[in-house]
């Protein structure tokens, strides 16, 4: 593939935006899973789907290569 083509995949540019988007995706999916569980009807299948989405985002975060010069991102843990 020609490197300038729009379909060429970048080498591995991991930036703060991509990390923040994955973190937000995981946090949002967990929030929606809790919402489903807190409903009177307790939508367990919906909560399970969202929990799986959150785990996928967390696995992607874990697989990101960390740059040696940058410190690990600090995330606030609620209730932990």
mmCIF file of C-alpha atoms in Angstrom:
data_model
loop_
_atom_site.group_PDB
_atom_site.id
_atom_site.type_symbol
_atom_site.label_atom_id
_atom_site.label_comp_id
_atom_site.label_asym_id
_atom_site.label_seq_id
_atom_site.Cartn_x
_atom_site.Cartn_y
_atom_site.Cartn_z
ATOM 1 C CA UNK A 1 0.000 0.000 0.000
ATOM 2 C CA UNK A 2 1.150 3.482 -0.729
ATOM 3 C CA UNK A 3 1.896 5.204 2.605
ATOM 4 C CA UNK A 4 0.000 8.345 1.589
ATOM 5 C CA UNK A 5 -3.200 6.502 0.734
ATOM 6 C CA UNK A 6 -6.174 7.217 2.994
ATOM 7 C CA UNK A 7 -6.559 3.502 3.744
ATOM 8 C CA UNK A 8 -3.029 3.057 5.051
ATOM 9 C CA UNK A 9 -3.062 2.337 8.767
ATOM 10 C CA UNK A 10 -0.816 4.477 10.935
ATOM 11 C CA UNK A 11 2.162 2.731 12.548
ATOM 12 C CA UNK A 12 0.868 2.978 16.140
ATOM 13 C CA UNK A 13 0.266 6.578 17.112
ATOM 14 C CA UNK A 14 -1.007 6.296 20.654
ATOM 15 C CA UNK A 15 -1.867 9.718 21.904
ATOM 16 C CA UNK A 16 -3.651 11.184 24.878
ATOM 17 C CA UNK A 17 -6.876 11.627 22.894
ATOM 18 C CA UNK A 18 -7.105 7.929 22.021
ATOM 19 C CA UNK A 19 -6.404 6.983 25.628
ATOM 20 C CA UNK A 20 -9.011 9.425 26.920
ATOM 21 C CA UNK A 21 -11.598 8.155 24.424
ATOM 22 C CA UNK A 22 -11.070 4.543 25.475
ATOM 23 C CA UNK A 23 -11.284 5.494 29.140
ATOM 24 C CA UNK A 24 -14.477 7.481 28.516
ATOM 25 C CA UNK A 25 -15.952 4.588 26.544
ATOM 26 C CA UNK A 26 -15.286 2.153 29.400
ATOM 27 C CA UNK A 27 -16.651 4.563 31.998
ATOM 28 C CA UNK A 28 -19.779 5.272 29.951
ATOM 29 C CA UNK A 29 -20.488 1.588 29.317
ATOM 30 C CA UNK A 30 -20.190 0.832 33.035
ATOM 31 C CA UNK A 31 -22.468 3.743 33.860
ATOM 32 C CA UNK A 32 -25.137 2.476 31.473
ATOM 33 C CA UNK A 33 -24.751 -1.067 32.850
ATOM 34 C CA UNK A 34 -25.428 0.252 36.345
ATOM 35 C CA UNK A 35 -28.396 2.225 35.025
ATOM 36 C CA UNK A 36 -29.885 -0.977 33.591
ATOM 37 C CA UNK A 37 -29.385 -2.808 36.888
ATOM 38 C CA UNK A 38 -30.939 -0.040 38.985
ATOM 39 C CA UNK A 39 -34.203 -0.074 37.056
ATOM 40 C CA UNK A 40 -37.167 -1.787 38.748
ATOM 41 C CA UNK A 41 -37.212 -4.383 35.970
ATOM 42 C CA UNK A 42 -33.398 -4.902 36.233
ATOM 43 C CA UNK A 43 -32.482 -5.298 32.578
ATOM 44 C CA UNK A 44 -29.751 -7.877 33.188
ATOM 45 C CA UNK A 45 -29.115 -8.721 29.503
ATOM 46 C CA UNK A 46 -28.656 -5.024 28.705
ATOM 47 C CA UNK A 47 -26.343 -4.589 31.681
ATOM 48 C CA UNK A 48 -24.324 -7.614 30.610
ATOM 49 C CA UNK A 49 -23.909 -6.250 27.075
ATOM 50 C CA UNK A 50 -22.665 -2.927 28.444
ATOM 51 C CA UNK A 51 -20.315 -4.673 30.872
ATOM 52 C CA UNK A 52 -18.806 -6.607 27.955
ATOM 53 C CA UNK A 53 -18.324 -3.322 26.064
ATOM 54 C CA UNK A 54 -16.599 -1.834 29.109
ATOM 55 C CA UNK A 55 -14.291 -4.836 29.411
ATOM 56 C CA UNK A 56 -13.387 -4.560 25.736
ATOM 57 C CA UNK A 57 -12.437 -0.902 26.177
ATOM 58 C CA UNK A 58 -10.410 -1.731 29.300
ATOM 59 C CA UNK A 59 -8.580 -4.497 27.437
ATOM 60 C CA UNK A 60 -7.747 -2.041 24.660
ATOM 61 C CA UNK A 61 -6.434 0.409 27.259
ATOM 62 C CA UNK A 62 -4.306 -2.311 28.824
ATOM 63 C CA UNK A 63 -2.846 -3.229 25.438
ATOM 64 C CA UNK A 64 -1.749 0.322 24.609
ATOM 65 C CA UNK A 65 2.015 0.755 24.563
ATOM 66 C CA UNK A 66 3.130 3.255 27.166
ATOM 67 C CA UNK A 67 5.713 5.802 26.153
ATOM 68 C CA UNK A 68 8.714 5.540 28.488
ATOM 69 C CA UNK A 69 9.043 9.316 28.817
ATOM 70 C CA UNK A 70 5.447 9.907 29.860
ATOM 71 C CA UNK A 71 4.077 9.023 33.289
ATOM 72 C CA UNK A 72 1.186 6.615 33.555
ATOM 73 C CA UNK A 73 -2.172 8.383 33.319
ATOM 74 C CA UNK A 74 -3.768 9.096 36.666
ATOM 75 C CA UNK A 75 -7.423 8.162 36.811
ATOM 76 C CA UNK A 76 -9.673 8.893 39.739
ATOM 77 C CA UNK A 77 -11.090 5.710 41.220
ATOM 78 C CA UNK A 78 -14.516 6.245 42.697
ATOM 79 C CA UNK A 79 -15.369 4.127 45.707
ATOM 80 C CA UNK A 80 -12.072 2.287 45.668
#
